[in-house]
Amino acid sequence: MKKTIVITGGAGFIGSHVVRLFVNKYPEYRIINLDKLTYAGNLANLKDIEDKPNYRFVRMDICDFEGIYKLMQDEHVDGIIHLAAESHVDRSIKDPFTFAQTNVMGTLSLLQAAKAYWESLPEKYEGKRFYHISTDEVYGALEMTHPDGIEPPFSTKASSGKHHLAYGEKFFTEELKYQPHSPYSAAKASSDHFVRAFHDTFGMPTIVTNCSNNYGPYQFPEKLIPLFINNIRHRKALPVYGKGENVRDWLYVEDHARAIDTIFHKGKIAETYNIGGFNEWKNIDIIKVLINTVDRLLGRPEGQDMDLITYVTDRAGHDLRYAIDSSKLQKELGWEPSLQFEEGIEKTVRWYLDNQEWMDNVTSGDYQNYYESMYGGR
Ligand code: NAD
Ligand code: TYD
């Protein structure tokens, strides 16, 4: 069936993987990548699909209600997959206003534009979908405890029946109340509430998903994994916040994109789904894996760069542990992560080492000229 779908934030890390998947998998769909191209947006992430006939890029701010409303009318938009956001916790600590503006007001302006357009149609909301991509960070932070005093990590069984290693007995489930701690997660939490409010008040067909930390190609090198891979390559210090004891639950980005595809097509309206790979790691342990992998792939003695580890002042309000329970998604929609972490990390490190030009363009700022060279500044 033909559909026109706007994917916001498609020039960013996760968005570019979602755009690529949809453009390649659904030639009958028209995919519009709507992105403001902030520092985090990079059209070079989509070089391989930019000439496909079912793809169009539109440079626009999600806060531009009039622009979005007109685009929806002109293009007869059926669905929105909303990823555009300010996404880095450290930046949110320095500049919370931008996070409230983009993540809250931007989401609200998209919702209002979609409401105005879809309600003007004879079929109204039938066949329409507003899918909002959010984060597990809205749930706050989890403890690293076990009732019997067992030292983490320990083996545990998820309600899906699978065994995995965990650093605590509790997990983020869909029923948990929101307790965001950082300005980033507070702004994302607020946007999630607005999306649900548009379903409950106006009957808009919405879905919200909350995913754990993503890793993989095309991630902006301010986030832990690409920053550290690049620093190890150039033998620069690795700034580890606090003691490196914080735990994150990591998912390969293409597995997130596949989950988004499944949920966009099969997810139930008004539902929330948590997305994660039951894959908890302490930061310091990941950092050691990164050092060993980069060293090995560059032909250096494995582990020689351990001396780059530099403990620095902890992040303010640093959440101790994130751990997603994605059993609902696995049981109801049959989604499974496809990659083991060791495999995913190897693939990721290789990608950054093989794509040094991409990394150099991003770190030098040259990538910001790509739009002008492609679209002549239009
Ligand atoms: P990113 O920072 O790499 O990309 C964000 C994209 O949004 C960029 O292309 C940027 O240009 C665009 N953008 C920012 N402000 C905009 C605006 N006002 N108008 C239009 N476009 C704008 O982010 P990411 O890591 O790819 O995350 C994408 C989404 O997934 C975000 O909503 C984030 O909260 C969520 N998420 C991310 C992770 C993760 O680990 N990265 C995990 C769970 C959820
Ligand atoms: P990050 O990639 O910023 O993702 P998030 O804060 O959304 O989880 O950070 C992942 C973890 O790595 C987090 O616990 C903070 C830590 N970290 C460092 O120790 N040093 C760094 O330079 C960065 C960027 C992150």
CSV table of C-alpha atoms and ligand atoms in Angstrom, one decimal:
chain,number,residue,atom,x,y,z
A,1,MET,CA,0.0,0.0,0.0
A,2,LYS,CA,1.3,3.5,-0.8
A,3,LYS,CA,2.0,5.7,2.2
A,4,THR,CA,3.8,9.0,2.7
A,5,ILE,CA,5.8,9.0,5.9
A,6,VAL,CA,7.7,11.9,7.5
A,7,ILE,CA,10.7,10.8,9.5
A,8,THR,CA,11.9,13.7,11.7
A,9,GLY,CA,15.6,13.8,12.7
A,10,GLY,CA,16.5,11.5,9.8
A,11,ALA,CA,19.9,13.1,9.4
A,12,GLY,CA,20.9,12.1,12.9
A,13,PHE,CA,22.3,8.9,14.2
A,14,ILE,CA,19.3,6.6,14.7
A,15,GLY,CA,17.1,8.5,12.3
A,16,SER,CA,19.5,7.8,9.4
A,17,HIS,CA,19.3,4.1,10.0
A,18,VAL,CA,15.5,4.3,10.1
A,19,VAL,CA,15.3,6.3,6.9
A,20,ARG,CA,17.7,3.9,5.2
A,21,LEU,CA,15.7,0.9,6.3
A,22,PHE,CA,12.3,2.3,5.2
A,23,VAL,CA,13.6,3.7,1.8
A,24,ASN,CA,15.2,0.4,0.9
A,25,LYS,CA,12.5,-1.9,2.3
A,26,TYR,CA,9.4,0.0,1.2
A,27,PRO,CA,9.9,1.3,-2.4
A,28,GLU,CA,6.1,1.9,-2.5
A,29,TYR,CA,6.3,4.4,0.4
A,30,ARG,CA,7.4,8.0,0.0
A,31,ILE,CA,9.8,8.8,2.8
A,32,ILE,CA,10.4,12.5,3.7
A,33,ASN,CA,13.3,13.1,6.0
A,34,LEU,CA,12.5,16.3,7.9
A,35,ASP,CA,15.5,17.7,9.7
A,36,LYS,CA,16.8,21.1,10.8
A,37,LEU,CA,20.4,19.9,10.5
A,38,THR,CA,21.7,21.1,13.9
A,39,TYR,CA,25.3,20.1,14.8
A,40,ALA,CA,24.0,16.5,15.1
A,41,GLY,CA,22.4,16.3,11.7
A,42,ASN,CA,24.7,15.1,8.9
A,43,LEU,CA,23.3,14.3,5.4
A,44,ALA,CA,26.5,12.4,4.6
A,45,ASN,CA,24.9,9.7,6.8
A,46,LEU,CA,22.5,9.0,4.0
A,47,LYS,CA,24.8,9.3,0.9
A,48,ASP,CA,23.9,5.7,-0.2
A,49,ILE,CA,20.1,6.4,-0.5
A,50,GLU,CA,19.9,10.2,-1.3
A,51,ASP,CA,19.2,9.5,-5.0
A,52,LYS,CA,16.4,7.0,-4.5
A,53,PRO,CA,13.1,8.1,-6.1
A,54,ASN,CA,11.1,7.4,-2.9
A,55,TYR,CA,13.3,9.7,-0.7
A,56,ARG,CA,13.0,13.4,-0.2
A,57,PHE,CA,14.9,15.7,2.2
A,58,VAL,CA,13.3,18.8,3.7
A,59,ARG,CA,15.3,21.1,5.9
A,60,MET,CA,12.8,22.3,8.5
A,61,ASP,CA,12.6,23.0,12.3
A,62,ILE,CA,10.0,20.8,14.0
A,63,CYS,CA,9.1,24.0,15.9
A,64,ASP,CA,7.8,25.5,12.6
A,65,PHE,CA,4.1,24.7,13.0
A,66,GLU,CA,3.1,26.5,9.8
A,67,GLY,CA,5.8,24.9,7.7
A,68,ILE,CA,4.9,21.4,8.9
A,69,TYR,CA,1.2,21.9,8.5
A,70,LYS,CA,1.8,23.0,4.9
A,71,LEU,CA,4.2,20.1,4.2
A,72,MET,CA,1.6,17.7,5.5
A,73,GLN,CA,-1.1,19.2,3.2
A,74,ASP,CA,1.1,19.3,0.1
A,75,GLU,CA,2.5,15.8,0.6
A,76,HIS,CA,-0.7,14.1,2.0
A,77,VAL,CA,1.3,12.7,4.9
A,78,ASP,CA,-0.1,9.5,6.5
A,79,GLY,CA,2.4,8.8,9.2
A,80,ILE,CA,5.0,10.5,11.3
A,81,ILE,CA,8.0,8.7,12.9
A,82,HIS,CA,9.4,11.4,15.2
A,83,LEU,CA,13.1,11.1,16.2
A,84,ALA,CA,14.2,14.8,16.0
A,85,ALA,CA,15.5,15.9,19.4
A,86,GLU,CA,18.4,17.3,21.3
A,87,SER,CA,19.9,14.1,22.5
A,88,HIS,CA,23.0,14.6,24.6
A,89,VAL,CA,22.7,14.7,28.4
A,90,ASP,CA,25.9,16.8,28.9
A,91,ARG,CA,24.6,19.5,26.6
A,92,SER,CA,21.3,19.5,28.4
A,93,ILE,CA,23.1,20.3,31.7
A,94,LYS,CA,24.7,23.3,30.1
A,95,ASP,CA,21.7,24.5,28.0
A,96,PRO,CA,18.3,23.2,29.2
A,97,PHE,CA,16.3,25.8,27.2
A,98,THR,CA,17.2,24.4,23.9
A,99,PHE,CA,16.1,21.0,25.1
A,100,ALA,CA,12.7,22.3,26.2
A,101,GLN,CA,12.3,24.2,23.0
A,102,THR,CA,13.1,21.3,20.6
A,103,ASN,CA,12.0,18.3,22.5
A,104,VAL,CA,8.8,19.7,24.1
A,105,MET,CA,7.7,22.6,21.9
A,106,GLY,CA,8.9,20.9,18.7
A,107,THR,CA,6.9,17.7,19.5
A,108,LEU,CA,3.9,19.8,20.4
A,109,SER,CA,4.1,21.7,17.1
A,110,LEU,CA,4.3,18.4,15.2
A,111,LEU,CA,1.3,17.0,17.1
A,112,GLN,CA,-0.7,20.2,16.4
A,113,ALA,CA,0.1,20.2,12.7
A,114,ALA,CA,-0.8,16.5,12.4
A,115,LYS,CA,-4.0,17.1,14.3
A,116,ALA,CA,-5.0,20.1,12.1
A,117,TYR,CA,-4.2,18.2,8.9
A,118,TRP,CA,-5.7,14.8,9.7
A,119,GLU,CA,-8.9,16.3,11.2
A,120,SER,CA,-9.4,18.2,8.0
A,121,LEU,CA,-9.6,15.0,6.0
A,122,PRO,CA,-12.9,13.1,5.4
A,123,GLU,CA,-11.3,9.9,6.8
A,124,LYS,CA,-9.8,11.8,9.7
A,125,TYR,CA,-7.4,9.6,11.7
A,126,GLU,CA,-8.1,6.4,9.8
A,127,GLY,CA,-4.9,4.8,8.5
A,128,LYS,CA,-2.8,7.5,10.2
A,129,ARG,CA,-0.1,7.1,12.8
A,130,PHE,CA,2.0,9.4,15.0
A,131,TYR,CA,5.0,7.3,16.3
A,132,HIS,CA,7.1,9.0,18.9
A,133,ILE,CA,10.6,7.7,19.7
A,134,SER,CA,11.7,8.2,23.3
A,135,THR,CA,14.3,7.0,25.7
A,136,ASP,CA,14.5,4.7,28.8
A,137,GLU,CA,16.0,7.7,30.6
A,138,VAL,CA,12.5,9.0,31.4
A,139,TYR,CA,12.2,6.2,34.0
A,140,GLY,CA,15.1,7.6,36.1
A,141,ALA,CA,17.8,5.4,37.5
A,142,LEU,CA,17.9,1.9,39.0
A,143,GLU,CA,19.8,0.6,42.0
A,144,MET,CA,22.6,-2.0,41.8
A,145,THR,CA,21.2,-4.3,44.5
A,146,HIS,CA,20.2,-7.9,45.0
A,147,PRO,CA,17.9,-9.0,48.0
A,148,ASP,CA,20.3,-11.8,48.9
A,149,GLY,CA,23.4,-9.6,48.7
A,150,ILE,CA,24.7,-11.3,45.6
A,151,GLU,CA,27.4,-9.3,43.9
A,152,PRO,CA,26.4,-8.0,40.5
A,153,PRO,CA,26.5,-8.9,37.7
A,154,PHE,CA,24.3,-12.0,38.3
A,155,SER,CA,22.3,-14.2,36.0
A,156,THR,CA,18.5,-13.6,36.0
A,157,LYS,CA,15.5,-14.6,34.0
A,158,ALA,CA,13.4,-12.1,32.1
A,159,SER,CA,9.6,-12.5,31.9
A,160,SER,CA,10.1,-13.4,28.3
A,161,GLY,CA,11.9,-16.5,29.7
A,162,LYS,CA,15.4,-15.6,28.6
A,163,HIS,CA,18.4,-15.6,30.9
A,164,HIS,CA,20.8,-12.7,31.0
A,165,LEU,CA,23.3,-10.9,33.2
A,166,ALA,CA,22.0,-8.0,35.3
A,167,TYR,CA,23.4,-5.5,37.8
A,168,GLY,CA,20.2,-5.2,39.8
A,169,GLU,CA,17.0,-6.9,40.5
A,170,LYS,CA,14.7,-4.2,39.0
A,171,PHE,CA,14.1,-3.3,35.4
A,172,PHE,CA,12.3,-0.5,33.5
A,173,THR,CA,8.9,-1.9,32.5
A,174,GLU,CA,6.2,0.0,30.7
A,175,GLU,CA,4.1,0.5,33.8
A,176,LEU,CA,6.9,2.2,35.8
A,177,LYS,CA,6.2,5.8,36.7
A,178,TYR,CA,8.3,8.5,35.0
A,179,GLN,CA,11.1,9.9,37.2
A,180,PRO,CA,13.5,11.8,34.9
A,181,HIS,CA,16.6,13.3,36.4
A,182,SER,CA,18.4,15.2,33.7
A,183,PRO,CA,17.1,18.2,31.7
A,184,TYR,CA,17.3,15.9,28.6
A,185,SER,CA,15.2,13.1,30.1
A,186,ALA,CA,12.8,15.7,31.7
A,187,ALA,CA,12.2,17.2,28.3
A,188,LYS,CA,11.8,13.8,26.6
A,189,ALA,CA,9.4,12.7,29.4
A,190,SER,CA,7.3,15.9,28.9
A,191,SER,CA,7.1,15.2,25.1
A,192,ASP,CA,5.9,11.6,25.8
A,193,HIS,CA,3.1,13.0,28.0
A,194,PHE,CA,2.0,15.4,25.2
A,195,VAL,CA,1.9,12.5,22.7
A,196,ARG,CA,-0.3,10.4,25.1
A,197,ALA,CA,-2.5,13.5,25.8
A,198,PHE,CA,-3.2,13.9,22.1
A,199,HIS,CA,-4.4,10.3,21.9
A,200,ASP,CA,-6.5,10.6,25.1
A,201,THR,CA,-7.9,14.1,24.2
A,202,PHE,CA,-8.3,14.0,20.4
A,203,GLY,CA,-8.1,10.3,19.5
A,204,MET,CA,-4.9,10.7,17.6
A,205,PRO,CA,-3.5,7.3,16.8
A,206,THR,CA,-0.2,7.5,18.7
A,207,ILE,CA,2.5,5.1,19.8
A,208,VAL,CA,5.4,5.8,22.1
A,209,THR,CA,8.5,3.6,22.5
A,210,ASN,CA,11.3,3.9,25.0
A,211,CYS,CA,14.7,2.5,24.0
A,212,SER,CA,18.0,1.9,25.8
A,213,ASN,CA,21.4,3.3,24.7
A,214,ASN,CA,22.1,2.7,21.0
A,215,TYR,CA,25.5,2.1,19.5
A,216,GLY,CA,26.7,1.6,15.9
A,217,PRO,CA,27.8,3.6,12.8
A,218,TYR,CA,27.1,7.3,12.3
A,219,GLN,CA,26.8,8.3,16.0
A,220,PHE,CA,28.0,11.8,16.7
A,221,PRO,CA,31.4,11.5,18.5
A,222,GLU,CA,30.3,13.3,21.7
A,223,LYS,CA,28.7,10.0,22.9
A,224,LEU,CA,30.8,7.5,24.8
A,225,ILE,CA,31.4,4.8,22.1
A,226,PRO,CA,32.4,6.8,19.0
A,227,LEU,CA,34.2,9.4,21.1
A,228,PHE,CA,36.3,6.8,22.8
A,229,ILE,CA,37.0,4.8,19.6
A,230,ASN,CA,38.3,8.0,18.0
A,231,ASN,CA,40.4,9.0,21.0
A,232,ILE,CA,41.9,5.5,21.3
A,233,ARG,CA,42.9,5.6,17.6
A,234,HIS,CA,44.6,9.0,18.1
A,235,ARG,CA,45.9,8.0,21.5
A,236,LYS,CA,44.0,10.8,23.3
A,237,ALA,CA,42.9,10.7,26.9
A,238,LEU,CA,39.6,8.8,27.6
A,239,PRO,CA,37.6,10.9,30.1
A,240,VAL,CA,35.8,8.4,32.3
A,241,TYR,CA,33.1,10.1,34.5
A,242,GLY,CA,33.3,9.2,38.2
A,243,LYS,CA,34.6,5.7,38.7
A,244,GLY,CA,33.2,4.3,35.5
A,245,GLU,CA,30.8,2.2,37.5
A,246,ASN,CA,27.6,3.4,35.9
A,247,VAL,CA,25.7,0.8,34.0
A,248,ARG,CA,24.0,1.2,30.6
A,249,ASP,CA,21.9,-1.3,28.5
A,250,TRP,CA,23.2,-1.2,24.9
A,251,LEU,CA,21.4,-2.0,21.7
A,252,TYR,CA,22.8,-2.1,18.2
A,253,VAL,CA,21.2,0.7,16.2
A,254,GLU,CA,20.0,-1.4,13.3
A,255,ASP,CA,18.1,-3.6,15.8
A,256,HIS,CA,16.4,-0.4,17.1
A,257,ALA,CA,15.5,0.6,13.5
A,258,ARG,CA,14.0,-2.9,12.9
A,259,ALA,CA,12.0,-2.6,16.1
A,260,ILE,CA,10.7,0.8,14.9
A,261,ASP,CA,9.7,-0.8,11.6
A,262,THR,CA,7.9,-3.7,13.4
A,263,ILE,CA,6.1,-1.3,15.9
A,264,PHE,CA,5.1,1.2,13.2
A,265,HIS,CA,3.4,-1.5,11.2
A,266,LYS,CA,2.1,-3.9,13.9
A,267,GLY,CA,2.1,-2.0,17.2
A,268,LYS,CA,-1.2,-1.2,19.0
A,269,ILE,CA,-2.4,2.3,19.0
A,270,ALA,CA,-2.0,4.1,22.3
A,271,GLU,CA,0.5,1.5,23.6
A,272,THR,CA,4.0,2.0,24.9
A,273,TYR,CA,6.8,-0.5,24.1
A,274,ASN,CA,10.2,-0.7,25.8
A,275,ILE,CA,13.0,-1.6,23.4
A,276,GLY,CA,16.3,-3.1,24.7
A,277,GLY,CA,18.6,-6.0,24.3
A,278,PHE,CA,19.0,-7.3,28.0
A,279,ASN,CA,22.6,-6.2,27.6
A,280,GLU,CA,23.9,-4.3,30.7
A,281,TRP,CA,27.5,-3.2,30.9
A,282,LYS,CA,29.5,-1.1,33.3
A,283,ASN,CA,31.1,1.9,31.4
A,284,ILE,CA,34.6,0.9,32.5
A,285,ASP,CA,34.1,-2.7,31.1
A,286,ILE,CA,33.0,-1.4,27.8
A,287,ILE,CA,35.9,1.0,27.7
A,288,LYS,CA,38.3,-1.9,28.2
A,289,VAL,CA,36.6,-3.9,25.4
A,290,LEU,CA,36.9,-0.8,23.1
A,291,ILE,CA,40.6,-0.4,23.9
A,292,ASN,CA,41.4,-4.1,23.2
A,293,THR,CA,39.4,-4.1,20.0
A,294,VAL,CA,40.9,-0.9,18.6
A,295,ASP,CA,44.4,-2.0,19.5
A,296,ARG,CA,43.9,-5.4,17.9
A,297,LEU,CA,42.3,-4.0,14.7
A,298,LEU,CA,45.1,-1.5,14.4
A,299,GLY,CA,47.8,-4.1,14.9
A,300,ARG,CA,48.9,-2.7,18.3
A,301,PRO,CA,49.6,-4.9,21.3
A,302,GLU,CA,46.2,-5.6,22.7
A,303,GLY,CA,45.6,-3.4,25.8
A,304,GLN,CA,48.6,-1.1,25.3
A,305,ASP,CA,46.3,1.9,25.4
A,306,MET,CA,44.8,1.2,28.9
A,307,ASP,CA,46.9,4.1,30.1
A,308,LEU,CA,44.6,6.5,28.2
A,309,ILE,CA,41.9,5.9,30.9
A,310,THR,CA,41.5,9.1,32.8
A,311,TYR,CA,39.0,9.4,35.6
A,312,VAL,CA,37.4,12.8,35.6
A,313,THR,CA,34.8,14.7,37.7
A,314,ASP,CA,31.5,12.8,37.5
A,315,ARG,CA,28.6,14.1,35.4
A,316,ALA,CA,26.1,16.1,37.6
A,317,GLY,CA,23.1,13.9,38.6
A,318,HIS,CA,24.7,10.9,36.8
A,319,ASP,CA,22.1,8.1,36.6
A,320,LEU,CA,23.6,4.9,38.1
A,321,ARG,CA,21.9,2.2,36.1
A,322,TYR,CA,19.6,1.8,33.1
A,323,ALA,CA,18.1,-1.6,32.4
A,324,ILE,CA,15.2,-2.2,30.0
A,325,ASP,CA,12.8,-5.1,30.1
A,326,SER,CA,11.6,-5.5,26.5
A,327,SER,CA,9.6,-8.7,27.1
A,328,LYS,CA,6.3,-7.0,26.0
A,329,LEU,CA,7.8,-6.2,22.6
A,330,GLN,CA,9.4,-9.6,22.3
A,331,LYS,CA,6.2,-11.5,23.3
A,332,GLU,CA,3.6,-9.4,21.6
A,333,LEU,CA,5.3,-8.4,18.4
A,334,GLY,CA,8.0,-11.1,18.1
A,335,TRP,CA,10.9,-8.7,17.8
A,336,GLU,CA,14.4,-9.9,18.9
A,337,PRO,CA,17.7,-8.2,18.9
A,338,SER,CA,19.8,-9.8,16.1
A,339,LEU,CA,23.3,-9.2,17.3
A,340,GLN,CA,25.3,-10.3,20.3
A,341,PHE,CA,27.1,-7.3,21.9
A,342,GLU,CA,30.6,-8.7,21.1
A,343,GLU,CA,29.7,-9.0,17.5
A,344,GLY,CA,28.0,-5.5,17.4
A,345,ILE,CA,31.0,-3.8,19.1
A,346,GLU,CA,33.5,-5.5,16.7
A,347,LYS,CA,31.3,-4.3,13.7
A,348,THR,CA,31.1,-0.8,15.2
A,349,VAL,CA,34.8,-0.4,15.9
A,350,ARG,CA,35.6,-1.6,12.4
A,351,TRP,CA,33.1,0.8,10.9
A,352,TYR,CA,34.7,3.8,12.6
A,353,LEU,CA,38.2,2.7,11.8
A,354,ASP,CA,37.2,2.2,8.1
A,355,ASN,CA,35.4,5.5,7.9
A,356,GLN,CA,38.0,7.8,9.2
A,357,GLU,CA,37.0,10.4,6.6
A,358,TRP,CA,33.4,10.5,8.0
A,359,MET,CA,34.9,11.0,11.5
A,360,ASP,CA,37.4,13.7,10.3
A,361,ASN,CA,34.5,15.6,8.5
A,362,VAL,CA,32.5,15.5,11.7
A,363,THR,CA,35.2,16.5,14.1
A,364,SER,CA,36.5,19.3,11.8
A,365,GLY,CA,33.0,20.6,11.3
A,366,ASP,CA,33.2,20.2,7.5
A,367,TYR,CA,30.1,18.0,7.4
A,368,GLN,CA,28.0,21.2,7.9
A,369,ASN,CA,28.9,22.3,4.4
A,370,TYR,CA,27.5,19.1,2.9
A,371,TYR,CA,23.9,20.5,2.7
A,372,GLU,CA,25.1,23.6,0.8
A,373,SER,CA,27.1,21.5,-1.7
A,374,MET,CA,24.2,19.1,-2.2
A,375,TYR,CA,21.2,21.5,-2.3
A,376,GLY,CA,22.9,24.8,-3.1
A,377,GLY,CA,21.8,26.3,0.1
A,378,ARG,CA,18.1,25.9,-0.7
B,1,NAD,P1,21.0,12.7,17.2
B,1,NAD,O1,21.3,13.8,18.2
B,1,NAD,O2,22.1,11.9,16.6
B,1,NAD,O3,20.1,13.3,16.0
B,1,NAD,C1,19.1,14.2,16.2
B,1,NAD,C2,18.6,14.7,14.9
B,1,NAD,O4,17.5,15.6,15.1
B,1,NAD,C3,19.7,15.5,14.1
B,1,NAD,O5,19.7,15.1,12.8
B,1,NAD,C4,19.2,16.9,14.3
B,1,NAD,O6,19.6,17.8,13.2
B,1,NAD,C5,17.7,16.8,14.3
B,1,NAD,N1,17.1,17.9,15.0
B,1,NAD,C6,17.5,18.4,16.3
B,1,NAD,N2,16.7,19.5,16.5
B,1,NAD,C7,15.8,19.6,15.5
B,1,NAD,C8,14.7,20.5,15.3
B,1,NAD,N3,14.4,21.5,16.1
B,1,NAD,N4,14.0,20.4,14.1
B,1,NAD,C9,14.3,19.3,13.2
B,1,NAD,N5,15.3,18.5,13.4
B,1,NAD,C10,16.1,18.6,14.6
B,1,NAD,O7,20.0,11.8,18.1
B,1,NAD,P2,19.8,10.2,18.1
B,1,NAD,O8,20.8,9.7,19.0
B,1,NAD,O9,19.8,9.7,16.7
B,1,NAD,O10,18.4,10.1,18.8
B,1,NAD,C11,17.2,10.1,18.0
B,1,NAD,C12,16.0,10.0,18.9
B,1,NAD,O11,16.1,8.8,19.6
B,1,NAD,C13,15.9,11.1,19.9
B,1,NAD,O12,14.5,11.4,20.1
B,1,NAD,C14,16.4,10.4,21.2
B,1,NAD,O13,15.8,11.0,22.3
B,1,NAD,C15,16.0,9.0,21.0
B,1,NAD,N6,16.8,8.0,21.6
B,1,NAD,C16,18.2,8.0,21.5
B,1,NAD,C17,18.9,7.0,22.1
B,1,NAD,C18,20.4,6.9,21.9
B,1,NAD,O14,21.1,6.1,22.5
B,1,NAD,N7,21.0,7.7,21.0
B,1,NAD,C19,18.3,6.0,22.9
B,1,NAD,C20,16.9,6.0,23.0
B,1,NAD,C21,16.2,7.0,22.4
B,2,TYD,P1,26.4,8.8,26.7
B,2,TYD,O1,27.0,8.1,25.5
B,2,TYD,O2,26.5,10.3,26.8
B,2,TYD,O3,24.9,8.3,26.9
B,2,TYD,P2,23.9,8.5,28.1
B,2,TYD,O4,24.3,9.6,29.0
B,2,TYD,O5,22.6,8.9,27.4
B,2,TYD,O6,23.8,7.2,28.8
B,2,TYD,O7,27.1,8.2,28.0
B,2,TYD,C1,27.1,6.8,28.3
B,2,TYD,C2,27.8,6.6,29.6
B,2,TYD,O8,29.2,7.0,29.5
B,2,TYD,C3,27.2,7.5,30.7
B,2,TYD,O9,27.2,6.8,31.9
B,2,TYD,C4,28.2,8.6,30.8
B,2,TYD,C5,29.5,8.0,30.4
B,2,TYD,N1,30.5,8.9,29.7
B,2,TYD,C6,31.8,9.0,30.2
B,2,TYD,O10,32.2,8.4,31.2
B,2,TYD,N2,32.7,9.8,29.6
B,2,TYD,C7,32.3,10.5,28.5
B,2,TYD,O11,33.1,11.3,27.9
B,2,TYD,C8,31.0,10.4,28.0
B,2,TYD,C9,30.5,11.1,26.7
B,2,TYD,C10,30.1,9.5,28.6
